[in-house]
CSV table of C-alpha atoms in Angstrom, one decimal:
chain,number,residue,atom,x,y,z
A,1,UNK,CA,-4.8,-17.1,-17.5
A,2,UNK,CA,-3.3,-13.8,-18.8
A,3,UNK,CA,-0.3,-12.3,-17.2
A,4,UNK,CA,-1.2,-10.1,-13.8
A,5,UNK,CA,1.9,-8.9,-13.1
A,6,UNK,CA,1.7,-5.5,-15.0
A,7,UNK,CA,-1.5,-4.8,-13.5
A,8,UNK,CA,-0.5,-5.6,-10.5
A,9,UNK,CA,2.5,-3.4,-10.4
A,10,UNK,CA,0.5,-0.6,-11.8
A,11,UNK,CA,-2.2,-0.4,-9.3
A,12,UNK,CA,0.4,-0.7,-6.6
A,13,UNK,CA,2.7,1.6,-7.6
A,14,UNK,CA,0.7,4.3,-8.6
A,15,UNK,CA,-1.4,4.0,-4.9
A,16,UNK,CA,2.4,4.0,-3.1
A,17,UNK,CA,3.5,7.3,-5.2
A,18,UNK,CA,-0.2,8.9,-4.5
A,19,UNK,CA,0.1,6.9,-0.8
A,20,UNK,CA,3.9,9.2,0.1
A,21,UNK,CA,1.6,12.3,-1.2
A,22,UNK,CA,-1.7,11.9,0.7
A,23,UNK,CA,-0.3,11.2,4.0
A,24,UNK,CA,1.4,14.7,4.3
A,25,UNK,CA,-1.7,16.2,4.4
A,26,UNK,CA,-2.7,17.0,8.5
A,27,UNK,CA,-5.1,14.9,10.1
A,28,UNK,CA,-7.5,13.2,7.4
A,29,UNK,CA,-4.1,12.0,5.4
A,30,UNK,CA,-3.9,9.1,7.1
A,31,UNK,CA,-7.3,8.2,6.8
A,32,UNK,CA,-7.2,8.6,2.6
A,33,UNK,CA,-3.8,6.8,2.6
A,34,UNK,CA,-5.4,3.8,4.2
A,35,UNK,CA,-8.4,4.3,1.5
A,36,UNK,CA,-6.0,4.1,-1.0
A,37,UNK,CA,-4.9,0.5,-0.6
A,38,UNK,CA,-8.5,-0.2,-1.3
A,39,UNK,CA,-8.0,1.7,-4.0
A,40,UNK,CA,-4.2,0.1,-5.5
A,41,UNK,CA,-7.1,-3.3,-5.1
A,42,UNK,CA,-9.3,-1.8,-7.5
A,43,UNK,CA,-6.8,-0.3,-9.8
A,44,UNK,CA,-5.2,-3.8,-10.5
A,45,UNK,CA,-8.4,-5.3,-11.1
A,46,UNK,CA,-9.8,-2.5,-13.7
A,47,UNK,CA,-6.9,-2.4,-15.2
A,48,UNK,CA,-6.5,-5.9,-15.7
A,49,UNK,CA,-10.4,-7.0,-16.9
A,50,UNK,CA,-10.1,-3.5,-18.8
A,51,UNK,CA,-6.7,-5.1,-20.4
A,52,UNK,CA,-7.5,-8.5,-21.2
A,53,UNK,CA,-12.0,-7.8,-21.4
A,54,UNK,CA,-12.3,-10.5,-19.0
A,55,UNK,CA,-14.7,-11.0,-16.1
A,56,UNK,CA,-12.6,-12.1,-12.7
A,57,UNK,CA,-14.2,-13.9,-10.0
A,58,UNK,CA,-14.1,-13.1,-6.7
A,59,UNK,CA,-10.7,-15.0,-5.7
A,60,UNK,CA,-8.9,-14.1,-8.7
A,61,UNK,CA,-9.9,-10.0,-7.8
A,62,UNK,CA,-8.7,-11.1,-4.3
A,63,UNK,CA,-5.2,-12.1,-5.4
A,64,UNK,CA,-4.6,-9.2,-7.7
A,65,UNK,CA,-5.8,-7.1,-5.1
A,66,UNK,CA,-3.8,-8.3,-2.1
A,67,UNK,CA,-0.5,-8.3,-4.1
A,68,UNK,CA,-1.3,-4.6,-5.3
A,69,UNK,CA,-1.5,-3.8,-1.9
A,70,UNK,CA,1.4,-5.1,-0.8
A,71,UNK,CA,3.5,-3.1,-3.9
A,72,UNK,CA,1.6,0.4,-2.8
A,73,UNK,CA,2.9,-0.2,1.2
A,74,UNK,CA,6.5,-1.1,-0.3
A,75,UNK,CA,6.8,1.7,-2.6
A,76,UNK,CA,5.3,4.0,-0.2
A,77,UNK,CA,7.4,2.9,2.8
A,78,UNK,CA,10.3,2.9,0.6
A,79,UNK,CA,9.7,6.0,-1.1
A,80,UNK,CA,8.7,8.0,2.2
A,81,UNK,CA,12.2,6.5,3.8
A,82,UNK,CA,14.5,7.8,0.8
A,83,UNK,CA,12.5,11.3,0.8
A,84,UNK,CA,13.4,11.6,4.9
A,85,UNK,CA,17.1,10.4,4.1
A,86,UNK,CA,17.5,13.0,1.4
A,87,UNK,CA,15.7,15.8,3.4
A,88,UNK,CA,12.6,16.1,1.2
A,89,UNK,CA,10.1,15.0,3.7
A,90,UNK,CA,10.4,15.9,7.2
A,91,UNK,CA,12.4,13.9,9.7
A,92,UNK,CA,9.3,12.6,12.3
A,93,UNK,CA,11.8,12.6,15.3
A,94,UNK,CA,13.5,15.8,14.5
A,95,UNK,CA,9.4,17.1,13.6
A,96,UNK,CA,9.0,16.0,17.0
A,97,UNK,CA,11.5,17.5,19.0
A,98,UNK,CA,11.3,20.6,17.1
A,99,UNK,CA,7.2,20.8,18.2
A,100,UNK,CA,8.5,20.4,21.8
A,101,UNK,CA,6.3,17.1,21.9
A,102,UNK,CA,9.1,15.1,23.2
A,103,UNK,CA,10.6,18.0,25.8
A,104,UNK,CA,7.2,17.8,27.4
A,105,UNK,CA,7.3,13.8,27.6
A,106,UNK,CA,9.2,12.3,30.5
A,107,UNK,CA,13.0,11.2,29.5
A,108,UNK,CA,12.0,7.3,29.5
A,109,UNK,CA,8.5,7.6,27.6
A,110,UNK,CA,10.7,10.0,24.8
A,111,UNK,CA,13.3,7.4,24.7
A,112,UNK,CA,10.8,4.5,24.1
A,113,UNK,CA,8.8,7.0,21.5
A,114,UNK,CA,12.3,7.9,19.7
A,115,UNK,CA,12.8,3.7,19.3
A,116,UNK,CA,9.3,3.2,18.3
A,117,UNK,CA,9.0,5.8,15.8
A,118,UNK,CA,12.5,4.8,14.1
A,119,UNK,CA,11.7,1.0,14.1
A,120,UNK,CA,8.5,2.1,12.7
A,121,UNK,CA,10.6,4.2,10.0
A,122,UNK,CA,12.2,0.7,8.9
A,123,UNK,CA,12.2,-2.8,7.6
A,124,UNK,CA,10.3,-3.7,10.5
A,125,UNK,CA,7.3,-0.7,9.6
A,126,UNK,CA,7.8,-1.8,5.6
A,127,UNK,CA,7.0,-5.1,6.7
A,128,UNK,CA,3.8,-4.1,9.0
A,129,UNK,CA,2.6,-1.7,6.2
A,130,UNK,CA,2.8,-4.2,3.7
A,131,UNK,CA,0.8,-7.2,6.0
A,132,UNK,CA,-1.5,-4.5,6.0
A,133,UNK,CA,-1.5,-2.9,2.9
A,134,UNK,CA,-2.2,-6.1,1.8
A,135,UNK,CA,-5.1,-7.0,3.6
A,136,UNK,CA,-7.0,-3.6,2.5
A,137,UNK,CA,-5.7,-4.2,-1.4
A,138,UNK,CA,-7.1,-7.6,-0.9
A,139,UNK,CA,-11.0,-5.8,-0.1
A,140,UNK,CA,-10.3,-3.7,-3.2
A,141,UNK,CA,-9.6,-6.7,-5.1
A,142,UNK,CA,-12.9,-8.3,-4.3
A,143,UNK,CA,-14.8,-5.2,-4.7
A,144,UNK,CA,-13.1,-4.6,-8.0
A,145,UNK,CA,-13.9,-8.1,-9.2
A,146,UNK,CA,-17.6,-7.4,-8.4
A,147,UNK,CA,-17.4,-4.1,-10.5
A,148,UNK,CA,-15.5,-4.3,-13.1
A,149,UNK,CA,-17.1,-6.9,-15.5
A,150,UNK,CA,-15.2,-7.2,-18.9
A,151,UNK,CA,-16.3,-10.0,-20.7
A,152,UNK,CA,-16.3,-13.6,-20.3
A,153,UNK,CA,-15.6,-14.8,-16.7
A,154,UNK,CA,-12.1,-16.6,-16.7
A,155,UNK,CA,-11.5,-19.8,-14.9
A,156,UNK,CA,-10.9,-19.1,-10.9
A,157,UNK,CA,-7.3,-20.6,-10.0
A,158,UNK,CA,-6.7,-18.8,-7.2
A,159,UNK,CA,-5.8,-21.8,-4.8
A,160,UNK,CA,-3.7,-23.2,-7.7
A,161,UNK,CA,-0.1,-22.5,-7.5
A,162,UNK,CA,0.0,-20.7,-10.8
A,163,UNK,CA,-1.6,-17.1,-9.4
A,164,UNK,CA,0.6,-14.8,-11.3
């Protein structure tokens, strides 16, 4: 088995950078920064049977794909919180309150919206995005695996202990 790692850490960091990008956009950016994790999946997969010419089974793509996954939601959540620290991306409480949304909320539902959104904005949220960045990396993975065919199909050892 070849090394995954450096696919792996592509495909995920390139989605997270692209991920902190996309989502700004109104609306529809959270809907292409979820497609994205399928796409950090996909990314590790190509890169990898593009890499080593090798055909991955469906396990193997899952693997790759799921830890990509869970690299994009990390360096997106991390990336995003460093941006709002340093004042390059907007604060979402202070976007709130300056949009009036939370003067037209009663005082308790504001409070419980202020906590939410700022345990959202830490480890807790990093940790949600990456269970589910993970998941979706995981579909790319497969569908990557199905896709991108290399070469010769290498041995699946996905439930061994030896994955990266």
């Amino acid at each position: 088995m070849q090394e995954k790692l450096p696919s792996i850490l592509l495909g995920g960091a390139v989605v997270g950078v692209a991920n902190v990008l996309i989502a700004q956009i109104p609306v529809v950016g959270g809907c292409l920064a979820c497609l994205l994790y399928i796409g950090a999946g996909m990314l590790a997969v190509w890169h990898y049977t593009n890499t080593y010419r090798v055909t991955l089974p469906g396990g193997q793509g899952a693997v790759i794909g799921l830890l990509a996954g869970i690299v994009a939601a990390l360096t997106s959540g991390v990336l995003s919180i460093l941006l709002i620290r340093i004042g390059v991306l907007p604060d979402p409480i202070a976007a709130m309150e300056a949009s009036g949304q939370l003067s037209q909320m009663p005082p308790e539902q504001a409070e419980m919206t202020v906590r939410v959104v700022r345990m959202l904005t830490g480890p807790l949220g990093l940790l949600i995005g990456a269970v589910i960045g993970g998941l979706i990396g995981l579909i790319g993975g497969v569908i990557g695996a199905a896709t991108f065919k290399k070469g010769p199909a290498e041995e699946d050892t996905s439930a061994s202990s030896e994955v990266i």
